């Protein structure tokens, strides 16, 4: 690798005592850093919990280097599991990139790994674990690289501001909970899509806006989604430089200071809205690259991103940095104090205005991107696109302003007809990755309606006329209820690496058909975000693709090896929203062809370099089977148990699901009933369960009937379960025994009335083709049941309910029951508890 090259170069230099040695040394110091990764007990919430620290610090110590430095970072693993560290935003040799399973094997417990690379760039970056979900446990810190040339802006104080999020529960537990139910944590968010809240918003709204609210609510019901799905995880604390709002991070400043704040979002999945109410912020750098400075009152930062802002301290009062999670669940502050004992009036800070429903943001972005019915219409290159771009930039800036009128959504634009209905795809419109020839799509540069519209690079970043080798479409989507996240309809573990040729330019077109933001991060390369400034299009390592949006970014393949590419919402990443990018030269090596690459040099553009370095030995296992995150097995148990105190009867419903994302084993016992100590009704499905689409599952196997049959029996069963529009839960099962086919059909719907209070209504019918008296089955309609169940959801795992059931038996079954002197109808009142574990 290039150390050897440097040494070879330097040896003759030393012998002949050339001045060159001096010049090399001035620019290229060799820095050695030792980092020890170990467990640490923290207490951010009043409850102690285990975290992971570097040199006993959370955040990890800031690494301060200079552009051109050679860096050796010795990482000692004192954990009892493997680990690895990734240098987020740095262009390093691929085997130094620190992604376990792709660039290296995990550093075993008790072992050390020596990361070695040269810095061809400057600016604000950061580092974090890239092994399972360790980053979420505290393993992140800032990297600050001073430039060789002074920056084109002035400041006299400089602080890193690391924002992050924290849960006392381990991230693997959080992930397991999300796999039990995608909405596991939603109850903890202040914004709820409840009926009462809707009525409140509707009544409060102006007539024009009322239509919009109705349409939002209807869309939510039709599309089976939540109006306020901003975050998957409700956090216990938010941190700024490792401190909560109760004991905030502070820094000393003086009146007249110009302070540089380097914001890093190291959150596992939190997007923050940031403001400093006492000052305007001047954004000077984004993701390590200087931009044409612009002033903002607030900005939003997504996991993986960095924003550098300058703030003038104008008054001898504390300046509060306020960062709030976009779901409005919590916030954190930091304080710049002009005197040590200044009192901070945190409560005087106004929270950010409540966000609009995601459905609205999504539809607006969809309109802006010119997307219709899941297909894409692209703007033509030329003068019209610039005016369109401006219009869109304006629309995006106005997002926090009053809502655009509903009629606007039916307008025709130059991009074509806008969707007449508010439908979003319930399946991926693209299945499988492919690289297509640029041809017709070459003119596409339609990034619009994003927060990145004002970004213009401070210096030229690229030659916009470089031809495009191929277009990679990336549709971001997920099954939110099941917590599976995709690129192009497939989770990472079902996809092959995307093959790239060196020395080319590829265009990535992101479309986000999901309801959530996806900050997409590329390793080892820059995204050139195509936002209409050509040679001055900004360089980013992380691009937040908002719901409904289409974004276009180019990448120049100036590296070698293989690289991870993923959503920086960590739970989306582990759940599948990731890919591996592989260079064709690495595949050649694997086949025993070609030679190890060993060239590295800066490019004439700032912060860019060609780093084609393959270090021997290459672990060809990592090349054959590169994978960031393997699929896992999960368990979900749903148990309802109730008591009818008037009739001494108990009823139990249990469903257990065990397996991966698409294939599971299901145990299902529906409404087993004990009456005065006697089991009256009990049967159990043992089914193979197969997910076939976002909302639908087919299943089949055996059913064991214990009662009401006179002798227990086994029968084959088939089923279909899923969620229909308007949140109608559907479960249809077919059974066959003794010549009689039976259909058990259940439809139910839960309506959220207030934050914790819900109402379930349910109907169930059992039909048979033939009477089998031995099985207590009559031909025709056997049983019809209506349930009404108000319930109070205490937390994600526990609800308590009242239930009214009206059960009637009909036709042949009624006759059979009458013969046995059994009642043919029943009204049941019960109290019960629902558990999810
Ligand atoms: Cu994501």
Coordinates of C-alpha atoms in Angstrom, one line a residue, residues 288-696:
X288 CA -17.0 18.3 5.0
X289 CA -17.3 20.4 1.9
X290 CA -17.4 24.2 1.8
X291 CA -20.6 25.6 0.3
X292 CA -21.5 29.1 -0.7
X293 CA -22.4 30.5 2.7
X294 CA -26.1 31.2 3.4
X295 CA -28.0 32.2 6.5
X296 CA -30.7 30.2 8.2
X297 CA -32.8 30.5 11.3
X298 CA -33.0 26.8 11.6
X299 CA -31.9 23.7 9.7
X300 CA -32.6 20.0 9.8
X301 CA -29.9 17.4 10.1
X302 CA -30.3 13.6 9.4
X303 CA -28.3 10.7 10.8
X304 CA -24.9 10.7 9.1
X305 CA -24.9 14.3 8.0
X306 CA -22.6 17.1 9.2
X307 CA -23.3 20.9 9.0
X308 CA -20.8 23.6 9.9
X309 CA -22.3 26.9 10.9
X310 CA -20.9 30.2 12.0
X311 CA -22.5 32.2 14.8
X312 CA -21.7 35.7 15.9
X313 CA -21.9 36.2 19.7
X314 CA -23.6 39.7 19.8
X315 CA -24.8 39.9 23.4
X316 CA -23.5 39.1 26.8
X317 CA -26.2 36.5 27.3
X318 CA -26.1 32.7 26.9
X319 CA -26.7 31.4 23.4
X320 CA -28.7 28.2 23.4
X321 CA -28.3 25.6 20.8
X322 CA -31.6 23.8 20.6
X323 CA -32.1 20.5 18.8
X324 CA -35.5 18.8 18.7
X325 CA -36.3 15.4 17.3
X326 CA -38.6 15.7 14.3
X327 CA -41.2 13.5 16.0
X328 CA -41.4 16.2 18.7
X329 CA -40.7 13.6 21.4
X330 CA -37.8 15.3 22.9
X331 CA -34.9 17.8 22.6
X332 CA -31.5 18.6 23.8
X333 CA -29.6 21.8 24.3
X334 CA -26.1 23.1 24.5
X335 CA -25.1 26.5 25.7
X336 CA -22.5 29.1 24.7
X337 CA -21.9 31.2 27.8
X338 CA -20.3 34.6 27.9
X339 CA -19.8 34.3 31.7
X340 CA -19.4 31.1 33.7
X341 CA -22.4 31.4 36.0
X342 CA -25.0 32.6 33.5
X343 CA -28.4 31.3 34.2
X344 CA -30.0 29.5 31.2
X345 CA -33.7 30.0 30.6
X346 CA -34.3 26.9 28.6
X347 CA -38.1 27.0 29.0
X348 CA -38.2 30.3 27.2
X349 CA -37.3 28.5 24.0
X350 CA -40.2 27.9 21.7
X351 CA -40.4 24.3 20.4
X352 CA -40.5 24.0 16.6
X353 CA -44.0 24.2 15.0
X354 CA -45.8 20.9 15.0
X355 CA -45.0 19.1 11.7
X356 CA -47.7 18.5 9.1
X357 CA -48.8 14.9 8.5
X358 CA -46.2 12.9 6.6
X359 CA -48.9 12.1 4.0
X360 CA -48.8 15.8 3.0
X361 CA -45.1 16.1 2.8
X362 CA -45.0 12.9 0.8
X363 CA -47.6 14.0 -1.7
X364 CA -45.9 17.4 -2.1
X365 CA -42.6 15.8 -2.8
X366 CA -44.2 13.4 -5.2
X367 CA -45.8 16.3 -7.0
X368 CA -42.5 18.2 -7.1
X369 CA -40.7 15.2 -8.4
X370 CA -43.2 14.9 -11.2
X371 CA -44.0 11.3 -10.2
X372 CA -47.3 9.8 -11.1
X373 CA -48.8 6.5 -10.3
X374 CA -45.5 5.0 -9.3
X375 CA -43.8 5.8 -12.7
X376 CA -41.5 8.6 -13.2
X377 CA -41.7 11.4 -15.7
X378 CA -38.6 13.4 -16.0
X379 CA -38.0 17.0 -16.9
X380 CA -36.1 17.8 -20.0
X381 CA -32.8 19.5 -19.8
X382 CA -33.0 23.1 -20.9
X383 CA -34.2 26.5 -19.9
X384 CA -37.6 25.4 -18.6
X385 CA -36.0 23.1 -16.1
X386 CA -34.3 26.0 -14.4
X387 CA -37.5 27.9 -13.8
X388 CA -39.1 24.7 -12.6
X389 CA -36.2 24.2 -10.3
X390 CA -36.6 27.6 -8.8
X391 CA -40.3 27.1 -8.4
X392 CA -39.6 23.9 -6.5
X393 CA -36.9 25.4 -4.4
X394 CA -39.4 28.0 -3.4
X395 CA -42.0 25.4 -2.6
X396 CA -39.6 23.5 -0.4
X397 CA -38.6 26.6 1.5
X398 CA -42.2 27.4 2.1
X399 CA -42.8 24.0 3.6
X400 CA -43.1 25.3 7.2
X401 CA -45.4 28.1 5.9
X402 CA -49.2 27.6 5.6
X403 CA -50.2 24.6 3.6
X404 CA -50.7 24.9 -0.1
X405 CA -54.3 24.7 -1.0
X406 CA -55.7 21.3 -1.8
X407 CA -56.6 22.3 -5.4
X408 CA -52.9 22.8 -6.1
X409 CA -52.6 19.0 -6.0
X410 CA -54.7 18.6 -9.1
X411 CA -52.7 21.2 -11.1
X412 CA -51.1 20.3 -14.3
X413 CA -47.4 21.1 -14.5
X414 CA -44.9 20.9 -17.2
X415 CA -43.8 17.5 -15.9
X416 CA -47.1 15.9 -16.9
X417 CA -50.3 15.1 -15.2
X418 CA -50.3 14.9 -11.4
X419 CA -51.8 11.9 -9.7
X420 CA -55.5 12.2 -9.6
X421 CA -55.8 10.0 -6.5
X422 CA -53.5 10.0 -3.6
X423 CA -52.3 6.5 -4.0
X424 CA -48.8 5.4 -3.1
X425 CA -47.6 2.1 -4.2
X426 CA -48.1 -0.7 -1.7
X427 CA -45.4 -2.7 -3.5
X428 CA -42.0 -1.8 -4.9
X429 CA -42.4 -0.6 -8.5
X430 CA -38.8 -1.7 -9.2
X431 CA -37.8 -5.2 -8.4
X432 CA -34.1 -6.1 -8.5
X433 CA -31.1 -3.9 -9.0
X434 CA -29.9 -3.0 -12.5
X435 CA -27.7 -0.6 -14.2
X436 CA -29.3 0.8 -17.3
X437 CA -27.8 2.7 -20.3
X438 CA -28.1 6.4 -19.8
X439 CA -29.8 7.0 -23.2
X440 CA -33.2 8.5 -22.5
X441 CA -32.6 9.1 -18.9
X442 CA -29.3 11.0 -19.4
X443 CA -31.0 14.3 -19.3
X444 CA -32.5 13.7 -15.9
X445 CA -31.3 16.1 -13.2
X446 CA -34.5 16.5 -11.4
X447 CA -33.6 16.7 -7.8
X448 CA -36.2 19.1 -6.4
X449 CA -38.2 19.9 -3.3
X450 CA -35.4 18.9 -0.9
X451 CA -33.6 20.8 1.8
X452 CA -30.5 20.7 -0.4
X453 CA -31.8 23.1 -3.1
X454 CA -29.9 26.1 -1.6
X455 CA -26.6 24.2 -1.6
X456 CA -24.0 25.5 -4.0
X457 CA -20.4 24.2 -3.7
X458 CA -17.9 26.9 -2.8
X459 CA -15.5 25.6 -5.4
X460 CA -15.9 23.6 -8.5
X461 CA -16.6 19.9 -7.7
X462 CA -16.8 18.2 -11.0
X463 CA -16.9 18.3 -14.7
X464 CA -20.6 18.2 -15.4
X465 CA -20.0 17.1 -19.0
X466 CA -18.3 13.8 -18.1
X467 CA -20.4 11.1 -19.7
X468 CA -22.5 8.8 -17.6
X469 CA -21.7 5.1 -17.9
X470 CA -24.9 3.9 -16.4
X471 CA -27.9 4.7 -14.4
X472 CA -28.7 3.0 -11.1
X473 CA -32.3 3.3 -10.0
X474 CA -32.8 3.0 -6.3
X475 CA -36.3 2.8 -5.0
X476 CA -36.5 3.2 -1.2
X477 CA -39.4 1.4 0.3
X478 CA -40.3 -0.8 3.2
X479 CA -43.0 -2.9 4.8
X480 CA -43.3 -0.7 7.9
X481 CA -45.6 -3.1 9.8
X482 CA -43.1 -5.9 9.4
X483 CA -40.1 -3.7 9.6
X484 CA -38.4 -4.9 6.4
X485 CA -36.7 -2.2 4.4
X486 CA -35.7 -2.4 0.8
X487 CA -33.8 -1.0 -2.1
X488 CA -35.6 -2.0 -5.3
X489 CA -38.0 -4.3 -3.5
X490 CA -35.2 -6.4 -1.9
X491 CA -33.5 -6.3 1.5
X492 CA -29.7 -6.4 1.4
X493 CA -29.5 -10.1 2.2
X494 CA -31.6 -11.0 -0.9
X495 CA -29.5 -8.8 -3.3
X496 CA -26.3 -9.3 -5.1
X497 CA -23.6 -6.6 -5.0
X498 CA -23.9 -3.9 -7.6
X499 CA -20.9 -4.1 -10.0
X500 CA -19.1 -0.9 -11.0
X501 CA -16.3 -0.3 -13.4
X502 CA -13.4 2.0 -12.3
X503 CA -12.9 5.4 -13.8
X504 CA -16.5 5.9 -14.7
X505 CA -19.4 8.1 -13.7
X506 CA -22.7 6.5 -12.6
X507 CA -25.9 8.3 -11.9
X508 CA -28.1 7.2 -9.0
X509 CA -31.7 8.1 -9.1
X510 CA -33.3 7.7 -5.8
X511 CA -37.1 7.6 -5.4
X512 CA -38.6 7.3 -2.0
X513 CA -42.0 5.6 -2.1
X514 CA -42.0 5.1 1.7
X515 CA -43.3 7.5 4.4
X516 CA -40.0 8.0 6.1
X517 CA -36.8 9.9 5.5
X518 CA -33.8 7.8 4.3
X519 CA -30.4 9.4 4.7
X520 CA -28.5 7.4 2.2
X521 CA -24.8 7.1 2.8
X522 CA -22.1 6.1 0.4
X523 CA -18.8 4.8 1.6
X524 CA -15.5 5.7 -0.1
X525 CA -17.1 8.0 -2.7
X526 CA -18.8 11.4 -3.0
X527 CA -22.3 11.9 -4.2
X528 CA -22.4 14.8 -6.5
X529 CA -25.9 15.9 -5.8
X530 CA -27.5 17.1 -9.1
X531 CA -29.4 20.2 -7.8
X532 CA -28.9 22.4 -10.9
X533 CA -25.5 24.1 -10.3
X534 CA -23.5 22.0 -12.7
X535 CA -19.8 22.2 -11.9
X536 CA -20.8 23.7 -8.5
X537 CA -23.2 20.9 -7.5
X538 CA -22.4 20.0 -3.9
X539 CA -20.5 17.0 -2.8
X540 CA -22.2 14.9 0.0
X541 CA -21.5 11.6 1.6
X542 CA -25.1 11.4 3.0
X543 CA -28.2 12.4 1.1
X544 CA -31.5 12.5 3.0
X545 CA -34.2 11.4 0.6
X546 CA -37.5 12.7 2.0
X547 CA -40.8 10.8 1.7
X548 CA -42.1 10.9 -1.8
X549 CA -39.1 12.6 -3.3
X550 CA -36.9 11.8 -6.3
X551 CA -33.2 12.7 -6.1
X552 CA -30.4 12.5 -8.5
X553 CA -26.7 12.1 -7.6
X554 CA -23.7 11.1 -9.6
X555 CA -20.7 9.1 -8.3
X556 CA -17.3 8.9 -9.9
X557 CA -15.7 5.5 -9.4
X558 CA -12.3 6.6 -8.3
X559 CA -11.7 3.8 -5.8
X560 CA -11.3 0.0 -5.9
X561 CA -12.5 -2.9 -3.8
X562 CA -16.0 -3.1 -2.3
X563 CA -18.0 -0.6 -0.4
X564 CA -21.1 -0.5 1.8
X565 CA -24.0 1.8 0.7
X566 CA -26.9 2.2 3.1
X567 CA -29.6 4.2 4.9
X568 CA -28.1 5.8 7.9
X569 CA -31.2 5.1 10.0
X570 CA -29.5 2.2 11.6
X571 CA -32.6 0.1 12.1
X572 CA -33.4 0.5 8.4
X573 CA -29.8 -0.5 7.5
X574 CA -29.9 -3.7 9.5
X575 CA -33.4 -4.5 8.2
X576 CA -32.3 -4.4 4.6
X577 CA -31.9 -0.9 3.2
X578 CA -28.4 -1.4 2.1
X579 CA -26.3 -2.7 -0.8
X580 CA -22.7 -3.6 -1.5
X581 CA -20.9 -1.8 -4.4
X582 CA -18.2 -3.9 -5.9
X583 CA -15.5 -2.9 -8.4
X584 CA -15.0 -5.2 -11.4
X585 CA -11.3 -5.1 -10.7
X586 CA -11.9 -6.9 -7.4
X587 CA -13.8 -9.6 -9.1
X588 CA -10.9 -10.0 -11.5
X589 CA -8.6 -10.5 -8.6
X590 CA -10.9 -13.0 -7.1
X591 CA -10.8 -15.0 -10.4
X592 CA -7.0 -14.9 -10.2
X593 CA -6.8 -12.2 -13.0
X594 CA -5.4 -8.7 -12.8
X595 CA -3.1 -7.2 -10.2
X596 CA -3.5 -5.6 -6.8
X597 CA -4.1 -1.9 -7.4
X598 CA -1.8 0.5 -5.6
X599 CA -2.3 4.1 -6.7
X600 CA -3.5 7.0 -4.7
X601 CA -3.4 10.7 -5.5
X602 CA -5.4 13.8 -5.0
X603 CA -7.5 15.0 -7.8
X604 CA -7.6 18.7 -9.0
X605 CA -10.9 19.1 -7.2
X606 CA -10.9 19.8 -3.4
X607 CA -11.5 16.8 -1.1
X608 CA -11.4 14.3 -3.9
X609 CA -8.8 11.7 -4.6
X610 CA -8.2 8.5 -6.5
X611 CA -7.6 5.8 -3.9
X612 CA -7.2 2.5 -5.7
X613 CA -5.4 0.5 -3.1
X614 CA -5.9 -3.3 -2.6
X615 CA -3.8 -4.5 0.3
X616 CA -2.6 -8.0 0.4
X617 CA -3.9 -10.3 1.7
X618 CA -7.4 -9.9 0.5
X619 CA -10.0 -12.0 2.3
X620 CA -11.7 -13.5 -0.7
X621 CA -14.5 -14.8 1.5
X622 CA -15.5 -11.2 2.0
X623 CA -15.4 -10.7 -1.8
X624 CA -17.5 -13.8 -2.5
X625 CA -20.1 -13.2 0.3
X626 CA -20.0 -9.5 1.2
X627 CA -22.8 -8.8 3.6
X628 CA -23.2 -6.0 6.2
X629 CA -26.2 -7.5 8.0
X630 CA -27.5 -11.1 7.9
X631 CA -31.2 -11.9 8.3
X632 CA -32.3 -13.0 11.7
X633 CA -34.9 -15.1 13.4
X634 CA -37.5 -13.3 15.5
X635 CA -40.3 -14.2 17.8
X636 CA -43.6 -12.5 18.4
X637 CA -46.2 -13.7 20.9
X638 CA -49.7 -12.1 21.1
X639 CA -51.9 -13.2 23.9
X640 CA -55.4 -12.1 24.8
X641 CA -57.0 -13.6 28.0
X642 CA -60.3 -12.5 29.4
X643 CA -62.8 -13.4 32.1
X644 CA -66.6 -13.2 32.0
X645 CA -67.3 -12.9 35.8
X646 CA -71.1 -13.4 35.3
X647 CA -70.8 -16.8 33.7
X648 CA -67.5 -18.1 35.1
X649 CA -66.1 -18.4 31.6
X650 CA -62.6 -17.6 30.3
X651 CA -61.4 -17.1 26.8
X652 CA -57.8 -17.2 25.5
X653 CA -56.5 -16.2 22.0
X654 CA -52.8 -16.9 21.3
X655 CA -50.7 -16.3 18.2
X656 CA -47.1 -17.0 18.1
X657 CA -44.9 -16.2 15.1
X658 CA -41.3 -17.5 14.8
X659 CA -38.9 -17.1 12.0
X660 CA -37.4 -14.7 9.4
X661 CA -38.9 -11.9 7.5
X662 CA -40.8 -13.9 4.9
X663 CA -41.1 -17.4 6.3
X664 CA -42.3 -18.2 9.8
X665 CA -44.0 -20.9 11.8
X666 CA -47.3 -19.8 13.3
X667 CA -49.2 -21.2 16.3
X668 CA -52.7 -19.9 16.5
X669 CA -55.4 -20.7 19.0
X670 CA -58.4 -18.5 18.3
X671 CA -60.9 -17.9 21.1
X672 CA -60.4 -21.0 23.1
X673 CA -63.2 -21.0 25.7
X674 CA -63.4 -22.5 29.2
X675 CA -66.9 -22.6 30.6
X676 CA -67.3 -23.4 34.3
X677 CA -64.0 -25.3 34.3
X678 CA -64.8 -27.2 31.2
X679 CA -63.0 -26.6 27.9
X680 CA -65.8 -25.9 25.4
X681 CA -63.9 -24.7 22.4
X682 CA -60.2 -25.1 21.6
X683 CA -58.3 -25.7 18.4
X684 CA -54.7 -24.9 17.4
X685 CA -53.2 -24.1 14.0
X686 CA -49.7 -25.2 13.4
X687 CA -49.0 -23.4 10.1
X688 CA -46.2 -22.4 7.8
X689 CA -46.6 -18.7 7.3
X690 CA -45.4 -16.9 4.2
X691 CA -45.3 -13.2 3.5
X692 CA -46.4 -12.5 -0.1
X693 CA -46.7 -8.8 -0.1
X694 CA -46.7 -5.7 2.1
X695 CA -50.0 -6.5 3.7
X696 CA -50.7 -10.2 2.9

